[in-house]
Amino acid sequence: MAVDTVFWSKMVTGMTLGFHAIFATIGVGIPLLIAIAEFIGIRKKDPHYILMAKRWSRGFIISVAVGVVTGTAISLQLALVWPHFMKLAGNVIALPLFMEVFAFFFEAIFLGIYLYTWDRFKNPYIHWLLTIPIVAGAGMSAVFITTVNGFMNQPGGFVMEAGHFTAVDPVQAMLNTATFSKVFHVLSSAYLTGAALLAGIAAYTMLRKGRSAYHKKALNLSMAAVLLFGLLNTLAGDVSAKFLAEHQPEKLAAAEWHFETEKGADLILMGWLNTEHEIIGAIHLPKLLSFLAFGDFNAEVKGLEEFPLDERPPLLVHYLFDFMAGIGFALLAIACLYFLFVFWKKRNELNKWLLRILALTAPLSFLAVEFGWLYAELGRQPWIIRGYMRVEEAATTSPSVRLLFFLFLLLYIALAVVCVLVLRRLFHHKPAEAEMETWLKEKRDISKEGGERA
Amino acid sequence: MISYELMGISVLWLFLYGYLIVASIDFGAGSFAFYARSTKQDHVMNRLISRYLSPVWEITNVFFVFFYIGIVGFFPDTAYYYGSALLVPGSIAVILLAIRGSFYAFENYGSKTNIIYLFLYGATGLLIPASLSVALTVSEGGFILKQADAVSLDYWALFTNPLSWSIVGLAIVSVLFISSSFLAFYASRAEDHSALKLLRTYALFWSTPTIITALTAFIFLGQHNERHFQNMMDLWWLLGLSVAFFMVAMWLLYQGRRYGLAFICIMLQFFSAFFAYGIGHYPYILDPYITIQGGATSPSMGFALVVAFIGGLCLLIPSLALVFKLFLFDADYVKGNK
């Protein structure tokens, strides 16, 4: 029996990327919050915030480890699973890949230093300064790798000659038309997700173990970040939609089940399709798609029927798009509700129901990241390099790829399970308040010793 | 003016050498840590090992990705040939690397007592060099089956060839040799005498198999790839230099002093042998399919990569120097006072 190597190649890569996306998002988002917490802690001389930075970075390093190894996996899989793709595109995308590794290198070096130099410098700001290369390295590696993805969507910076890319301009390939909107959306959503994760954890802990000063501060800080990046992310989503309408109309049309080109197009929420491709049970928001796409309620939006059948993305992406956007707005609404309660004295922002909703922000934001990536990637099918190379031309021909799918599946299950176990152990056995006490006691002892010696 | 493709491969070869050293220290340390735990000697050296490894394990990993991305960037054909042929061994190496990296973090930052985590960490330390060395063997030619539109690995030829096994043996043994001599140096800096005594014994023990397997691999290379062997013979002075450095290192280790110098000699020993091997390989990257000139990327990309590389080094070298200063040459940190 012949193995469908294209199908299994897609599965291997999709699974690795889906798994990596969780840890990559944490890797980009959390350092910024660690840096903010440590800065506030030093500024206000509030040991709670310093402890926050310490505890977050301790959990962070565990997830970084998984992020690093899955990132290594995906970088090798590019050539192992898609050899034809790398042979062709390697000439154009090598530069951003190379720069990504530099950014990652930079981050890795300073992360090691950061973790092992708490209390090693007299001036606490020196230790805090170490967070800058970490935040910058994490952010820049996201930027560079996103330009590669941008290139696959909007290839540019070369001339196609007899099946080869010639006259390559690597910088122009990096600064393709998709890059800006993608980078903006990836960064804002990573920071949003990182903040939502920490807010969710704080809310969950307060539900389980009661309210404490430490967790209140953690929740306040991370919800403020959720609000800020939620707003930025909404803006980024809007920029992305306008980009799609202009440059990749088939992707937007598939997401919106917009079949016929028309003026004043409706935005369609949920629903389903019957066999004749008629939309049933959906909510129609009149003229909103035109507004979303061009900022004009009567603008003309290209429909899917203008594209050849074998170049249309799967229609399933409609749901992915709706879920992603829905969660994005929900997170923003939750953040607004939280701060409404904070400032409106009659209400308690830490009541059980609100905490339950807040705890939900963590899983929801990760779901949104996954839906968003799935939408972006499935929406570009059948192309691997849009307009130049189809996915089935790029895949490996080795039937072993099916076996490897199951091997990697096992690996990811094991990594996920052990990672969760280790994180639970790390934080369950040492609640923040208890750690605070032992830590302050140690400090007192040290200063007492110092005093005696003097 | 040196051509960019030659410059690219030289720089990459240098990075591969860097990976060889830092990864060997890491891979060997894992095995020693596990061995020490299972023979109840862990109190002697595990603290030492984790003090060195914890801040740098991620950096080690990046060296590898760096080399890999660099070679695919400068020579995109390598992605096609090696990627197609090495799907299975490459993926196994990826899985082992993933287990190793994550379980190191799990063990070290999470649960410090789990022997299974330590076993995984130790065992993968020997399997990874074995699986990665397949790529070196394949580069000698004769292990790839090429049909009209597909490239695949000839497993039968690979597994029955003494060259591949001798390279695997050399990889494993030199990992243990490099690692134990580095850790002996680190222990001497920490003035940890019991660990030093143990690691010095390991270093002396692994020196003999290192030189024997190196010789064996060289002989089998002569049978497998006459051209490469002859090229290396023309570089006899580099190989001689390598042996000389080895002798000096052995003498220092045997005398039990100047461990830092001994380790530098071992680094130079591998440096000269590694470059003799690499220069002898010229002009092929994959014999006979990919040459350095024929497989290179376009000049504009090559130029951009070189520029990015120089820019990156300006960031990297000071940062690495900072790491060394803080964790390798800071006597207080090494001794465990910080």
Coordinates of C-alpha atoms in Angstrom, one line a residue, chain B residues 1-157:
Chain B
M1 CA 39.6 38.5 -2.3
I2 CA 38.4 35.2 -1.0
S3 CA 35.1 34.0 -2.5
Y4 CA 32.0 34.2 -0.3
E5 CA 31.3 30.5 -0.6
L6 CA 34.7 29.6 0.6
M7 CA 34.4 32.1 3.4
G8 CA 31.0 30.7 4.2
I9 CA 32.1 27.1 4.5
S10 CA 35.2 28.1 6.5
V11 CA 33.1 30.0 9.0
L12 CA 30.6 27.2 9.2
W13 CA 33.3 24.7 9.7
L14 CA 34.6 26.8 12.5
F15 CA 31.1 26.8 14.1
L16 CA 30.8 23.1 13.7
Y17 CA 34.1 22.8 15.5
G18 CA 32.7 25.1 18.2
Y19 CA 29.7 22.9 18.5
L20 CA 31.9 19.8 18.7
I21 CA 33.7 21.2 21.7
V22 CA 30.8 22.7 23.7
A23 CA 28.4 19.8 22.8
S24 CA 31.0 17.2 23.8
I25 CA 31.4 18.8 27.2
D26 CA 27.6 18.8 27.6
F27 CA 27.0 15.2 26.2
G28 CA 29.8 13.7 28.2
A29 CA 28.8 15.5 31.4
G30 CA 25.4 13.9 31.1
S31 CA 26.8 10.4 30.9
F32 CA 29.3 11.1 33.8
A33 CA 26.5 12.6 35.9
F34 CA 24.4 9.5 35.4
Y35 CA 27.3 7.1 35.9
A36 CA 28.2 8.9 39.1
R37 CA 24.7 8.7 40.4
S38 CA 24.3 5.0 39.7
T39 CA 27.7 4.3 41.4
K40 CA 26.7 6.5 44.3
Q41 CA 29.5 9.0 43.6
D42 CA 27.2 11.8 42.6
H43 CA 27.9 13.9 45.7
V44 CA 31.5 14.2 44.3
M45 CA 30.7 15.8 41.0
N46 CA 27.1 16.5 40.2
R47 CA 27.0 19.9 41.8
L48 CA 30.1 20.8 39.8
I49 CA 28.5 19.7 36.5
S50 CA 25.3 21.5 37.1
R51 CA 27.0 24.7 38.1
Y52 CA 28.8 24.8 34.7
L53 CA 25.9 23.4 32.6
S54 CA 22.9 25.3 33.9
P55 CA 23.7 28.7 32.4
V56 CA 25.1 27.4 29.1
W57 CA 23.0 24.4 28.0
E58 CA 20.9 26.6 25.7
I59 CA 23.9 28.1 24.1
T60 CA 25.2 24.7 23.2
N61 CA 22.0 24.0 21.4
V62 CA 22.1 27.2 19.4
F63 CA 25.6 26.3 18.0
F64 CA 24.0 23.4 16.3
V65 CA 21.1 25.2 14.9
F66 CA 23.5 27.9 13.8
F67 CA 25.6 25.5 11.8
Y68 CA 22.6 23.8 10.3
I69 CA 20.8 27.0 9.2
G70 CA 24.1 28.4 7.9
I71 CA 24.9 25.4 5.7
V72 CA 21.3 25.3 4.3
G73 CA 21.5 29.0 3.7
F74 CA 24.9 29.1 2.0
F75 CA 24.3 25.8 0.1
P76 CA 20.6 25.2 -0.4
D77 CA 21.3 21.9 -2.3
T78 CA 22.5 20.4 1.0
A79 CA 18.9 20.8 2.3
Y80 CA 17.6 18.7 -0.7
Y81 CA 20.2 15.9 -0.6
Y82 CA 20.8 15.6 3.1
G83 CA 17.2 16.4 3.9
S84 CA 15.8 13.7 1.7
A85 CA 18.4 11.1 2.7
L86 CA 18.6 11.8 6.4
L87 CA 14.9 12.0 7.1
V88 CA 15.0 9.1 9.5
P89 CA 18.4 9.5 11.2
G90 CA 17.9 13.2 11.3
S91 CA 14.5 12.9 12.9
I92 CA 15.9 10.5 15.5
A93 CA 18.6 13.0 16.3
V94 CA 15.9 15.7 16.7
I95 CA 13.9 13.5 19.0
L96 CA 17.0 12.7 21.1
L97 CA 18.0 16.3 21.2
A98 CA 14.4 17.2 22.3
I99 CA 14.4 14.7 25.1
R100 CA 17.8 15.7 26.2
G101 CA 17.2 19.5 26.3
S102 CA 13.9 19.4 28.0
F103 CA 14.7 16.7 30.5
Y104 CA 17.8 18.6 31.5
A105 CA 15.6 21.6 32.3
F106 CA 13.0 19.3 34.0
E107 CA 15.7 17.7 36.2
N108 CA 17.6 20.8 36.9
Y109 CA 15.0 23.5 37.5
G110 CA 12.2 21.2 38.4
S111 CA 12.7 18.0 40.3
K112 CA 16.2 17.4 41.3
T113 CA 15.9 13.8 42.4
N114 CA 14.4 12.0 39.5
I115 CA 16.8 9.3 38.3
I116 CA 14.7 8.6 35.2
Y117 CA 15.2 12.2 34.0
L118 CA 18.9 11.8 34.6
F119 CA 19.1 8.5 32.8
L120 CA 17.4 10.0 29.7
Y121 CA 19.8 12.9 29.9
G122 CA 22.8 10.6 30.2
A123 CA 21.9 8.0 27.6
T124 CA 20.9 10.6 25.0
G125 CA 24.4 12.2 25.5
L126 CA 25.9 9.2 23.8
L127 CA 23.2 8.4 21.3
I128 CA 23.1 11.9 19.8
P129 CA 26.8 12.0 18.7
A130 CA 26.3 8.6 17.2
S131 CA 23.2 9.7 15.2
L132 CA 24.7 13.0 14.2
S133 CA 27.9 11.4 12.9
V134 CA 25.8 9.7 10.2
A135 CA 25.8 13.0 8.4
L136 CA 29.6 13.0 8.3
T137 CA 29.7 9.4 7.0
V138 CA 27.2 10.1 4.3
S139 CA 29.2 13.1 3.1
E140 CA 32.0 10.7 2.1
G141 CA 29.8 9.4 -0.7
G142 CA 28.5 6.0 -1.6
F143 CA 25.6 5.9 0.8
I144 CA 23.0 7.8 -1.3
L145 CA 20.6 6.2 -3.8
K146 CA 19.6 8.7 -6.5
Q147 CA 16.6 7.9 -8.7
A148 CA 14.9 10.2 -11.2
D149 CA 13.2 12.5 -8.7
A150 CA 14.0 11.0 -5.3
V151 CA 17.0 10.7 -3.1
S152 CA 17.2 8.2 -0.3
L153 CA 19.7 6.6 2.0
D154 CA 21.2 3.2 1.3
Y155 CA 20.9 1.7 4.8
W156 CA 22.4 -1.6 3.9
A157 CA 25.6 0.1 2.6

